[in-house]
mmCIF file of C-alpha atoms and ligand atoms in Angstrom:
data_model
loop_
_atom_site.group_PDB
_atom_site.id
_atom_site.type_symbol
_atom_site.label_atom_id
_atom_site.label_comp_id
_atom_site.label_asym_id
_atom_site.label_seq_id
_atom_site.Cartn_x
_atom_site.Cartn_y
_atom_site.Cartn_z
ATOM 1 C CA UNK A 11 128.868 67.890 106.838
ATOM 2 C CA UNK A 12 127.665 67.652 110.431
ATOM 3 C CA UNK A 13 130.262 67.742 113.197
ATOM 4 C CA UNK A 14 129.277 64.237 114.237
ATOM 5 C CA UNK A 15 130.312 62.863 110.868
ATOM 6 C CA UNK A 16 133.966 63.636 111.566
ATOM 7 C CA UNK A 17 136.284 60.884 112.749
ATOM 8 C CA UNK A 18 138.655 61.431 115.647
ATOM 9 C CA UNK A 19 141.917 61.935 113.637
ATOM 10 C CA UNK A 20 140.097 64.748 111.812
ATOM 11 C CA UNK A 21 138.301 66.206 114.796
ATOM 12 C CA UNK A 22 141.505 66.512 116.780
ATOM 13 C CA UNK A 23 142.718 68.984 114.144
ATOM 14 C CA UNK A 24 139.506 70.916 113.688
ATOM 15 C CA UNK A 25 137.925 71.264 117.087
ATOM 16 C CA UNK A 26 138.653 73.079 120.332
ATOM 17 C CA UNK A 27 141.046 75.771 119.154
ATOM 18 C CA UNK A 28 139.969 79.121 117.728
ATOM 19 C CA UNK A 29 142.839 80.898 115.902
ATOM 20 C CA UNK A 30 140.989 84.206 116.426
ATOM 21 C CA UNK A 31 141.819 83.959 120.136
ATOM 22 C CA UNK A 32 145.569 83.712 119.327
ATOM 23 C CA UNK A 33 145.998 86.629 116.848
ATOM 24 C CA UNK A 34 145.164 84.312 113.949
ATOM 25 C CA UNK A 35 148.019 81.942 114.755
ATOM 26 C CA UNK A 36 147.375 78.566 113.042
ATOM 27 C CA UNK A 37 148.609 76.686 116.086
ATOM 28 C CA UNK A 38 147.879 77.710 119.680
ATOM 29 C CA UNK A 39 150.052 80.278 121.429
ATOM 30 C CA UNK A 40 151.435 79.596 124.916
ATOM 31 C CA UNK A 41 149.849 81.600 127.722
ATOM 32 C CA UNK A 42 152.257 81.387 130.619
ATOM 33 C CA UNK A 43 150.502 83.924 132.833
ATOM 34 C CA UNK A 44 149.744 82.762 136.370
ATOM 35 C CA UNK A 45 146.847 85.213 136.760
ATOM 36 C CA UNK A 46 144.145 86.862 134.635
ATOM 37 C CA UNK A 47 142.854 90.442 134.668
ATOM 38 C CA UNK A 48 139.138 90.946 135.394
ATOM 39 C CA UNK A 49 137.121 93.266 133.155
ATOM 40 C CA UNK A 50 135.518 94.753 136.260
ATOM 41 C CA UNK A 51 135.257 93.961 139.977
ATOM 42 C CA UNK A 52 131.784 92.558 139.242
ATOM 43 C CA UNK A 53 133.275 90.198 136.621
ATOM 44 C CA UNK A 54 135.794 89.024 139.235
ATOM 45 C CA UNK A 55 132.989 88.378 141.714
ATOM 46 C CA UNK A 56 131.020 86.467 139.075
ATOM 47 C CA UNK A 57 134.069 84.383 138.059
ATOM 48 C CA UNK A 58 134.598 83.283 141.678
ATOM 49 C CA UNK A 59 130.913 82.518 142.201
ATOM 50 C CA UNK A 60 130.965 80.318 139.080
ATOM 51 C CA UNK A 61 134.251 78.629 139.974
ATOM 52 C CA UNK A 62 132.987 77.805 143.463
ATOM 53 C CA UNK A 63 129.722 76.425 142.116
ATOM 54 C CA UNK A 64 127.558 79.004 143.933
ATOM 55 C CA UNK A 65 125.790 80.001 140.703
ATOM 56 C CA UNK A 66 125.135 78.136 137.459
ATOM 57 C CA UNK A 67 126.388 79.583 134.165
ATOM 58 C CA UNK A 68 123.874 81.404 131.955
ATOM 59 C CA UNK A 69 123.346 79.925 128.465
ATOM 60 C CA UNK A 70 126.525 80.553 126.454
ATOM 61 C CA UNK A 71 128.463 81.891 129.451
ATOM 62 C CA UNK A 72 131.882 80.342 129.941
ATOM 63 C CA UNK A 73 133.593 80.696 133.313
ATOM 64 C CA UNK A 74 136.182 83.480 133.136
ATOM 65 C CA UNK A 75 139.845 82.789 133.776
ATOM 66 C CA UNK A 76 141.022 83.592 137.300
ATOM 67 C CA UNK A 77 144.329 81.995 138.227
ATOM 68 C CA UNK A 78 146.323 79.284 136.445
ATOM 69 C CA UNK A 79 146.084 76.676 139.244
ATOM 70 C CA UNK A 80 142.315 76.588 138.600
ATOM 71 C CA UNK A 81 142.656 76.557 134.817
ATOM 72 C CA UNK A 82 144.479 78.355 132.034
ATOM 73 C CA UNK A 83 144.030 78.752 128.256
ATOM 74 C CA UNK A 84 146.469 76.008 127.241
ATOM 75 C CA UNK A 85 144.792 73.496 129.590
ATOM 76 C CA UNK A 86 141.407 74.438 128.147
ATOM 77 C CA UNK A 87 142.621 74.111 124.542
ATOM 78 C CA UNK A 88 144.234 70.743 125.293
ATOM 79 C CA UNK A 89 141.169 69.465 127.149
ATOM 80 C CA UNK A 90 138.917 70.456 124.232
ATOM 81 C CA UNK A 91 141.223 68.870 121.662
ATOM 82 C CA UNK A 92 141.813 65.588 123.481
ATOM 83 C CA UNK A 93 138.079 64.849 123.914
ATOM 84 C CA UNK A 94 137.459 63.864 120.251
ATOM 85 C CA UNK A 95 140.335 61.374 120.426
ATOM 86 C CA UNK A 96 138.312 59.216 122.836
ATOM 87 C CA UNK A 97 134.949 58.052 121.447
ATOM 88 C CA UNK A 98 132.260 58.528 124.100
ATOM 89 C CA UNK A 99 134.173 61.286 125.942
ATOM 90 C CA UNK A 100 132.489 64.607 126.724
ATOM 91 C CA UNK A 101 134.998 66.189 129.104
ATOM 92 C CA UNK A 102 138.678 65.966 130.029
ATOM 93 C CA UNK A 103 141.037 67.128 132.778
ATOM 94 C CA UNK A 104 144.818 67.330 132.414
ATOM 95 C CA UNK A 105 147.396 66.650 135.117
ATOM 96 C CA UNK A 106 151.121 66.942 135.774
ATOM 97 C CA UNK A 107 151.602 63.179 135.322
ATOM 98 C CA UNK A 108 149.674 59.947 134.956
ATOM 99 C CA UNK A 109 150.178 59.280 138.681
ATOM 100 C CA UNK A 110 148.828 62.744 139.527
ATOM 101 C CA UNK A 111 145.686 61.877 137.548
ATOM 102 C CA UNK A 112 145.279 58.422 139.148
ATOM 103 C CA UNK A 113 145.927 59.687 142.707
ATOM 104 C CA UNK A 114 143.478 62.540 142.273
ATOM 105 C CA UNK A 115 140.730 60.217 140.991
ATOM 106 C CA UNK A 116 141.070 57.907 144.020
ATOM 107 C CA UNK A 117 141.277 60.706 146.580
ATOM 108 C CA UNK A 118 138.360 62.595 145.013
ATOM 109 C CA UNK A 119 136.030 59.596 144.683
ATOM 110 C CA UNK A 120 136.862 57.341 147.663
ATOM 111 C CA UNK A 121 136.180 58.771 151.155
ATOM 112 C CA UNK A 122 137.677 57.060 154.226
ATOM 113 C CA UNK A 123 136.326 53.553 154.979
ATOM 114 C CA UNK A 124 135.226 52.853 151.426
ATOM 115 C CA UNK A 125 136.635 50.289 149.043
ATOM 116 C CA UNK A 126 137.654 49.820 145.445
ATOM 117 C CA UNK A 127 138.284 46.747 143.308
ATOM 118 C CA UNK A 128 141.343 46.682 141.036
ATOM 119 C CA UNK A 129 142.927 44.336 138.529
ATOM 120 C CA UNK A 130 146.391 43.088 139.429
ATOM 121 C CA UNK A 131 149.182 43.452 138.359
ATOM 122 C CA UNK A 132 148.812 47.198 137.943
ATOM 123 C CA UNK A 133 151.418 49.793 136.989
ATOM 124 C CA UNK A 134 154.111 49.850 139.716
ATOM 125 C CA UNK A 135 153.280 53.396 140.829
ATOM 126 C CA UNK A 136 149.579 52.532 141.085
ATOM 127 C CA UNK A 137 150.381 49.441 143.216
ATOM 128 C CA UNK A 138 152.495 51.673 145.452
ATOM 129 C CA UNK A 139 149.738 54.263 145.781
ATOM 130 C CA UNK A 140 147.219 51.549 146.714
ATOM 131 C CA UNK A 141 149.449 49.957 149.368
ATOM 132 C CA UNK A 142 150.747 53.137 150.996
ATOM 133 C CA UNK A 143 148.761 56.378 150.714
ATOM 134 C CA UNK A 144 145.304 54.899 150.028
ATOM 135 C CA UNK A 145 145.656 52.124 152.653
ATOM 136 C CA UNK A 146 146.802 54.621 155.286
ATOM 137 C CA UNK A 147 143.754 56.797 154.538
ATOM 138 C CA UNK A 148 141.370 53.895 155.114
ATOM 139 C CA UNK A 149 140.663 53.418 151.394
ATOM 140 C CA UNK A 150 140.604 49.686 150.967
ATOM 141 C CA UNK A 151 141.822 48.049 147.733
ATOM 142 C CA UNK A 152 140.567 44.589 146.742
ATOM 143 C CA UNK A 153 142.846 42.967 144.154
ATOM 144 C CA UNK A 154 141.525 40.659 141.448
ATOM 145 C CA UNK A 155 143.860 38.765 139.083
ATOM 146 C CA UNK A 156 143.837 40.347 135.612
ATOM 147 C CA UNK A 157 141.806 38.302 133.143
ATOM 148 C CA UNK A 158 139.726 36.424 135.765
ATOM 149 C CA UNK A 159 136.224 37.592 134.762
ATOM 150 C CA UNK A 160 134.275 35.521 137.347
ATOM 151 C CA UNK A 161 136.553 36.776 140.165
ATOM 152 C CA UNK A 162 136.132 40.363 138.929
ATOM 153 C CA UNK A 163 132.329 40.241 138.873
ATOM 154 C CA UNK A 164 132.217 38.434 142.262
ATOM 155 C CA UNK A 165 134.469 41.075 143.835
ATOM 156 C CA UNK A 166 132.356 43.899 142.395
ATOM 157 C CA UNK A 167 129.185 42.269 143.780
ATOM 158 C CA UNK A 168 130.649 41.670 147.249
ATOM 159 C CA UNK A 169 132.887 44.666 148.071
ATOM 160 C CA UNK A 170 131.580 46.765 150.979
ATOM 161 C CA UNK A 171 130.818 50.423 150.156
ATOM 162 C CA UNK A 172 132.400 50.142 146.721
ATOM 163 C CA UNK A 173 133.303 53.435 145.005
ATOM 164 C CA UNK A 174 135.633 52.544 142.109
ATOM 165 C CA UNK A 175 136.388 49.575 139.870
ATOM 166 C CA UNK A 176 139.892 50.334 138.584
ATOM 167 C CA UNK A 177 141.020 48.305 135.593
ATOM 168 C CA UNK A 178 144.326 48.273 133.813
ATOM 169 C CA UNK A 179 143.904 46.346 130.605
ATOM 170 C CA UNK A 180 146.058 44.993 129.126
ATOM 171 C CA UNK A 181 148.045 44.533 132.333
ATOM 172 C CA UNK A 182 151.609 45.749 132.586
ATOM 173 C CA UNK A 183 153.892 43.885 131.772
ATOM 174 C CA UNK A 184 152.083 40.574 131.151
ATOM 175 C CA UNK A 185 149.479 41.988 128.701
ATOM 176 C CA UNK A 186 146.692 39.921 130.263
ATOM 177 C CA UNK A 187 143.340 41.516 129.384
ATOM 178 C CA UNK A 188 140.352 42.105 131.654
ATOM 179 C CA UNK A 189 136.751 42.320 130.488
ATOM 180 C CA UNK A 190 135.542 45.946 130.590
ATOM 181 C CA UNK A 191 131.915 45.189 129.691
ATOM 182 C CA UNK A 192 131.663 42.530 132.424
ATOM 183 C CA UNK A 193 132.919 45.086 134.964
ATOM 184 C CA UNK A 194 130.477 47.730 133.711
ATOM 185 C CA UNK A 195 127.554 45.285 133.939
ATOM 186 C CA UNK A 196 128.531 44.191 137.463
ATOM 187 C CA UNK A 197 129.008 47.805 138.614
ATOM 188 C CA UNK A 198 125.539 48.747 137.329
ATOM 189 C CA UNK A 199 124.036 46.104 139.608
ATOM 190 C CA UNK A 200 125.257 47.997 142.677
ATOM 191 C CA UNK A 201 123.004 50.676 144.146
ATOM 192 C CA UNK A 202 126.054 52.847 144.939
ATOM 193 C CA UNK A 203 126.923 52.802 141.198
ATOM 194 C CA UNK A 204 130.713 52.644 141.588
ATOM 195 C CA UNK A 205 132.699 54.368 138.840
ATOM 196 C CA UNK A 206 134.394 52.073 136.346
ATOM 197 C CA UNK A 207 137.793 53.648 135.674
ATOM 198 C CA UNK A 208 140.107 52.205 132.997
ATOM 199 C CA UNK A 209 143.825 52.986 132.777
ATOM 200 C CA UNK A 210 143.917 53.053 128.973
ATOM 201 C CA UNK A 211 147.612 53.944 128.603
ATOM 202 C CA UNK A 212 148.655 50.808 126.680
ATOM 203 C CA UNK A 213 146.035 50.655 123.913
ATOM 204 C CA UNK A 214 144.120 53.912 123.949
ATOM 205 C CA UNK A 215 142.910 55.961 122.346
ATOM 206 C CA UNK A 216 143.622 54.284 118.997
ATOM 207 C CA UNK A 217 142.849 50.648 119.764
ATOM 208 C CA UNK A 218 140.660 50.467 122.887
ATOM 209 C CA UNK A 219 137.755 52.754 123.778
ATOM 210 C CA UNK A 220 136.371 51.983 127.246
ATOM 211 C CA UNK A 221 133.920 54.913 127.452
ATOM 212 C CA UNK A 222 132.149 53.600 124.353
ATOM 213 C CA UNK A 223 131.857 50.267 126.229
ATOM 214 C CA UNK A 224 130.186 51.907 129.231
ATOM 215 C CA UNK A 225 133.135 52.831 131.486
ATOM 216 C CA UNK A 226 132.821 56.134 133.374
ATOM 217 C CA UNK A 227 136.396 57.439 133.237
ATOM 218 C CA UNK A 228 139.508 56.634 131.260
ATOM 219 C CA UNK A 229 142.886 57.714 132.554
ATOM 220 C CA UNK A 230 146.136 58.039 130.661
ATOM 221 C CA UNK A 231 149.747 58.438 131.380
ATOM 222 C CA UNK A 232 150.103 60.913 128.496
ATOM 223 C CA UNK A 233 153.836 60.556 129.133
ATOM 224 C CA UNK A 234 153.567 57.442 126.932
ATOM 225 C CA UNK A 235 151.759 57.195 123.577
ATOM 226 C CA UNK A 236 149.797 60.459 123.730
ATOM 227 C CA UNK A 237 152.970 62.559 123.862
ATOM 228 C CA UNK A 238 155.104 59.877 122.221
ATOM 229 C CA UNK A 239 158.629 61.320 122.403
ATOM 230 C CA UNK A 240 159.719 60.526 125.979
ATOM 231 C CA UNK A 241 160.236 64.219 126.660
ATOM 232 C CA UNK A 242 157.390 65.262 128.947
ATOM 233 C CA UNK A 243 155.259 64.011 131.854
ATOM 234 C CA UNK A 244 151.483 64.397 131.709
ATOM 235 C CA UNK A 245 148.216 62.725 132.671
ATOM 236 C CA UNK A 246 144.734 62.940 131.161
ATOM 237 C CA UNK A 247 141.344 61.885 132.552
ATOM 238 C CA UNK A 248 138.374 61.646 130.179
ATOM 239 C CA UNK A 249 134.737 61.244 131.194
ATOM 240 C CA UNK A 250 131.535 60.200 129.455
ATOM 241 C CA UNK A 251 129.581 62.463 131.830
ATOM 242 C CA UNK A 252 131.188 65.833 132.669
ATOM 243 C CA UNK A 253 129.559 65.679 136.141
ATOM 244 C CA UNK A 254 131.692 62.617 136.998
ATOM 245 C CA UNK A 255 134.794 64.752 136.452
ATOM 246 C CA UNK A 256 133.696 67.592 138.731
ATOM 247 C CA UNK A 257 135.089 66.212 142.035
ATOM 248 C CA UNK A 258 138.349 65.361 140.259
ATOM 249 C CA UNK A 259 138.669 68.908 138.895
ATOM 250 C CA UNK A 260 137.887 70.425 142.302
ATOM 251 C CA UNK A 261 140.573 68.364 144.015
ATOM 252 C CA UNK A 262 143.022 69.305 141.258
ATOM 253 C CA UNK A 263 142.600 72.936 142.308
ATOM 254 C CA UNK A 264 143.500 72.056 145.913
ATOM 255 C CA UNK A 265 146.426 69.792 145.054
ATOM 256 C CA UNK A 266 147.704 72.183 142.398
ATOM 257 C CA UNK A 267 148.532 69.379 139.966
ATOM 258 C CA UNK A 268 147.081 70.819 136.756
ATOM 259 C CA UNK A 269 149.385 70.397 133.742
ATOM 260 C CA UNK A 270 151.536 73.515 133.179
ATOM 261 C CA UNK A 271 151.064 75.714 130.055
ATOM 262 C CA UNK A 272 154.257 74.711 128.229
ATOM 263 C CA UNK A 273 153.561 71.006 128.699
ATOM 264 C CA UNK A 274 149.932 71.496 127.591
ATOM 265 C CA UNK A 275 151.157 73.195 124.455
ATOM 266 C CA UNK A 276 153.669 70.434 123.679
ATOM 267 C CA UNK A 277 151.170 67.638 124.291
ATOM 268 C CA UNK A 278 148.546 69.433 122.205
ATOM 269 C CA UNK A 279 150.916 69.430 119.225
ATOM 270 C CA UNK A 280 151.436 65.655 119.549
ATOM 271 C CA UNK A 281 147.749 64.676 119.492
ATOM 272 C CA UNK A 282 147.274 64.731 115.690
ATOM 273 C CA UNK A 283 149.962 62.041 115.247
ATOM 274 C CA UNK A 284 148.828 59.625 117.994
ATOM 275 C CA UNK A 285 146.948 57.381 115.562
ATOM 276 C CA UNK A 286 149.794 57.414 113.016
ATOM 277 C CA UNK A 287 152.417 56.525 115.604
ATOM 278 C CA UNK A 288 150.346 53.871 117.366
ATOM 279 C CA UNK A 289 149.383 52.104 114.136
ATOM 280 C CA UNK A 290 152.987 51.971 112.989
ATOM 281 C CA UNK A 291 154.275 50.844 116.387
ATOM 282 C CA UNK A 292 151.580 48.185 116.825
ATOM 283 C CA UNK A 293 152.162 46.724 113.378
ATOM 284 C CA UNK A 294 155.920 46.540 113.960
ATOM 285 C CA UNK A 295 155.427 44.939 117.384
ATOM 286 C CA UNK A 296 153.177 42.257 115.924
ATOM 287 C CA UNK A 297 155.713 41.466 113.192
ATOM 288 C CA UNK A 298 158.544 41.218 115.727
ATOM 289 C CA UNK A 299 156.453 39.070 118.101
ATOM 290 C CA UNK A 300 155.590 36.683 115.265
ATOM 291 C CA UNK A 301 159.186 36.563 114.009
ATOM 292 C CA UNK A 302 160.655 35.545 117.377
ATOM 293 C CA UNK A 303 157.736 33.481 118.745
ATOM 294 C CA UNK A 304 159.418 30.109 118.112
ATOM 295 C CA UNK A 305 162.927 31.104 119.181
ATOM 296 C CA UNK A 306 164.512 28.357 121.331
ATOM 297 C CA UNK A 307 165.849 30.866 123.899
ATOM 298 C CA UNK A 308 162.269 31.879 124.711
ATOM 299 C CA UNK A 309 159.721 30.094 126.865
ATOM 300 C CA UNK A 310 156.950 32.362 125.695
ATOM 301 C CA UNK A 311 156.206 35.617 123.879
ATOM 302 C CA UNK A 312 153.419 37.768 125.373
ATOM 303 C CA UNK A 313 151.602 39.857 122.806
ATOM 304 C CA UNK A 314 147.840 40.153 122.245
ATOM 305 C CA UNK A 315 148.184 39.042 118.599
ATOM 306 C CA UNK A 316 149.626 35.733 119.849
ATOM 307 C CA UNK A 317 146.994 34.966 122.510
ATOM 308 C CA UNK A 318 146.054 31.257 122.618
ATOM 309 C CA UNK A 319 143.763 31.179 125.674
ATOM 310 C CA UNK A 320 140.153 31.269 124.368
ATOM 311 C CA UNK A 321 138.944 33.634 127.137
ATOM 312 C CA UNK A 322 141.810 36.077 126.413
ATOM 313 C CA UNK A 323 141.049 35.891 122.675
ATOM 314 C CA UNK A 324 137.373 36.578 123.399
ATOM 315 C CA UNK A 325 138.158 39.683 125.480
ATOM 316 C CA UNK A 326 140.689 40.953 122.927
ATOM 317 C CA UNK A 327 138.286 40.548 120.009
ATOM 318 C CA UNK A 328 135.440 42.186 121.935
ATOM 319 C CA UNK A 329 137.281 45.306 123.084
ATOM 320 C CA UNK A 330 140.495 45.924 121.077
ATOM 321 C CA UNK A 331 141.063 46.886 117.449
ATOM 322 C CA UNK A 332 144.770 46.129 117.298
ATOM 323 C CA UNK A 333 147.245 44.415 119.579
ATOM 324 C CA UNK A 334 149.435 47.363 120.586
ATOM 325 C CA UNK A 335 153.174 47.918 120.657
ATOM 326 C CA UNK A 336 154.304 46.231 123.880
ATOM 327 C CA UNK A 337 155.829 42.747 123.604
ATOM 328 C CA UNK A 338 157.150 40.806 126.589
ATOM 329 C CA UNK A 339 159.552 37.874 126.323
ATOM 330 C CA UNK A 340 159.970 35.071 128.861
ATOM 331 C CA UNK A 341 163.608 34.007 128.513
ATOM 332 C CA UNK A 342 164.563 30.457 129.439
ATOM 333 C CA UNK A 343 167.655 31.431 131.375
ATOM 334 C CA UNK A 344 165.968 33.580 134.077
ATOM 335 C CA UNK A 345 167.467 36.837 135.331
ATOM 336 C CA UNK A 346 170.967 36.087 133.991
ATOM 337 C CA UNK A 347 169.637 35.604 130.462
ATOM 338 C CA UNK A 348 167.399 38.683 130.728
ATOM 339 C CA UNK A 349 170.321 40.900 131.791
ATOM 340 C CA UNK A 350 172.550 39.457 129.056
ATOM 341 C CA UNK A 351 169.811 40.057 126.495
ATOM 342 C CA UNK A 352 169.435 43.710 127.592
ATOM 343 C CA UNK A 353 173.220 44.178 127.492
ATOM 344 C CA UNK A 354 173.381 42.781 123.925
ATOM 345 C CA UNK A 355 170.745 45.021 122.335
ATOM 346 C CA UNK A 356 172.284 47.637 120.023
ATOM 347 C CA UNK A 357 169.302 49.688 118.866
ATOM 348 C CA UNK A 358 166.790 49.154 121.659
ATOM 349 C CA UNK A 359 167.823 51.047 124.800
ATOM 350 C CA UNK A 360 167.543 49.670 128.334
ATOM 351 C CA UNK A 361 165.136 52.026 130.096
ATOM 352 C CA UNK A 362 161.742 51.935 131.777
ATOM 353 C CA UNK A 363 158.789 53.802 130.248
ATOM 354 C CA UNK A 364 157.161 53.043 126.923
ATOM 355 C CA UNK A 365 155.152 54.497 124.082
ATOM 356 C CA UNK A 366 157.880 56.715 122.646
ATOM 357 C CA UNK A 367 159.102 56.795 119.056
ATOM 358 C CA UNK A 368 162.310 55.085 120.213
ATOM 359 C CA UNK A 369 162.267 51.416 121.255
ATOM 360 C CA UNK A 370 162.988 50.638 124.915
ATOM 361 C CA UNK A 371 163.373 47.424 126.906
ATOM 362 C CA UNK A 372 163.437 46.709 130.641
ATOM 363 C CA UNK A 373 163.495 43.884 133.189
ATOM 364 C CA UNK A 374 160.272 44.364 135.222
ATOM 365 C CA UNK A 375 161.166 42.013 138.134
ATOM 366 C CA UNK A 376 164.195 44.121 139.123
ATOM 367 C CA UNK A 377 162.837 47.550 138.158
ATOM 368 C CA UNK A 378 159.176 48.529 137.604
ATOM 369 C CA UNK A 379 157.781 45.644 139.675
ATOM 370 C CA UNK A 380 160.625 45.211 142.189
ATOM 371 C CA UNK A 381 158.379 46.411 145.032
ATOM 372 C CA UNK A 382 156.136 43.343 144.714
ATOM 373 C CA UNK A 383 157.227 40.288 146.724
ATOM 374 C CA UNK A 384 158.669 37.368 144.754
ATOM 375 C CA UNK A 385 155.443 35.441 145.475
ATOM 376 C CA UNK A 386 153.260 38.253 144.203
ATOM 377 C CA UNK A 387 155.346 38.510 141.054
ATOM 378 C CA UNK A 388 155.090 34.775 140.483
ATOM 379 C CA UNK A 389 151.327 34.847 140.959
ATOM 380 C CA UNK A 390 150.829 37.495 138.308
ATOM 381 C CA UNK A 391 153.294 35.992 135.841
ATOM 382 C CA UNK A 392 156.242 38.381 136.202
ATOM 383 C CA UNK A 393 159.111 35.910 136.075
ATOM 384 C CA UNK A 394 162.840 36.520 136.533
ATOM 385 C CA UNK A 395 163.321 35.920 132.805
ATOM 386 C CA UNK A 396 160.671 38.415 131.678
ATOM 387 C CA UNK A 397 161.773 41.360 129.507
ATOM 388 C CA UNK A 398 159.334 44.046 128.350
ATOM 389 C CA UNK A 399 159.907 45.666 124.961
ATOM 390 C CA UNK A 400 158.214 48.912 123.873
ATOM 391 C CA UNK A 401 158.403 49.041 120.086
ATOM 392 C CA UNK A 402 159.052 52.454 118.521
ATOM 393 C CA UNK A 403 158.858 53.732 114.941
ATOM 394 C CA UNK A 404 162.237 52.465 113.707
ATOM 395 C CA UNK A 405 162.140 50.062 110.732
ATOM 396 C CA UNK A 406 160.762 46.830 112.201
ATOM 397 C CA UNK A 407 163.340 44.685 110.363
ATOM 398 C CA UNK A 408 166.198 46.438 112.153
ATOM 399 C CA UNK A 409 164.446 45.904 115.487
ATOM 400 C CA UNK A 410 163.793 42.239 114.691
ATOM 401 C CA UNK A 411 167.454 41.762 113.781
ATOM 402 C CA UNK A 412 168.518 43.497 117.003
ATOM 403 C CA UNK A 413 166.306 41.205 119.105
ATOM 404 C CA UNK A 414 167.421 38.106 117.154
ATOM 405 C CA UNK A 415 171.058 39.029 117.580
ATOM 406 C CA UNK A 416 170.632 39.545 121.339
ATOM 407 C CA UNK A 417 168.798 36.193 121.622
ATOM 408 C CA UNK A 418 171.461 34.364 119.634
ATOM 409 C CA UNK A 419 174.081 35.143 122.272
ATOM 410 C CA UNK A 420 172.141 33.332 125.029
HETATM 411 C C1 PLP B 521 153.543 55.202 133.121
HETATM 412 C C2 PLP B 521 152.225 54.688 133.543
HETATM 413 C C3 PLP B 521 151.507 55.309 134.579
HETATM 414 C C4 PLP B 521 152.047 56.490 135.346
HETATM 415 O O1 PLP B 521 152.178 57.619 134.559
HETATM 416 P P1 PLP B 521 153.265 58.807 134.824
HETATM 417 O O2 PLP B 521 152.996 59.740 133.725
HETATM 418 O O3 PLP B 521 154.618 58.179 134.803
HETATM 419 O O4 PLP B 521 152.947 59.361 136.179
HETATM 420 C C5 PLP B 521 150.261 54.785 134.894
HETATM 421 N N1 PLP B 521 149.757 53.706 134.259
HETATM 422 C C6 PLP B 521 150.417 53.086 133.270
HETATM 423 C C7 PLP B 521 149.806 51.906 132.604
HETATM 424 C C8 PLP B 521 151.673 53.542 132.879
HETATM 425 O O5 PLP B 521 152.344 52.896 131.917
#
């Protein structure tokens, strides 16, 4: 069978790790060394010349290891093994966190006095980055409301010296989707060819595959579904064209934010179960969303399986395979009801973050999105009564009962 015939849940277990390089060990060893011994002074010279891009590798030559801030065996194994999880990917780079990955992309690809377009609301940390560090470095963010395709394509056509189109779809915590193909088409009209970058944390890699739709980079908080147990921080960037990743990798060397060997090893061991976990979590979330949709304590349930807006349904059907495991509830009673609901949950814990095997719930207006002004929150649909639920792998009927019980007290 040719390599290309393999599907990603198989490839992730069969590619990118050679047991012969780890004494025959069936799973990778951990290489914690900070530095690597050269075979000869000439080999050291050659390794530096390659790393600095002064010479091009000969056919079959791989750049030798030098020092772990540049790269190390566990990063290389992880980067090779994560690529087949994302259809269309040909290269990956791993970071200390999702925010490290996102910050490095912006700083590597947007010089001073350039601009980028982004869908809003974005993850709280990303909003913060855009308003503080990037703004103070003369990197100008142009916000477009999530889901507004005409506004997105207009902004991409009009932005001065545009370097990046940054999309988070579905948006956190409202789950509004933005059209990736429309952004790719609009970006290709620009002579500067801005990079289309998709934060794929919520639905990827199982249910949404932006590189296959023409995006240039996908970025993940691997802290969430990729690692899946709420016990490590990591970020991953994947690229359709390895050359697009080069500036990001070079800046990673300077910032020193490559993912550490132990974390690489842990994350690597979680990759083969990403599809299993995400399918289970998404199915449970859809069942819970449907079971509570008509509850009188709720104004609205946000979940892609329950979309009614025709444009949102069109985008979902064009770019997503399943609806994902985040459900948000708009409670009638505002903040008081939301806090009471969180207090009444018995199984689901009140914490930020998402994507783990355990279910978590939070109140975005007072936590993850508290840095937005009340007006900004209103404009992007983050009400005082909104609660975000990340569905884990518990039995969905127990989770449904927990949510129903907490709603019944309101
Ligand atoms: C959590 C998250 C991030 C940030 O990732 P960290 O690993 O916490 O740095 C970025 N984007 C989205 C959508 C997230 O959920």
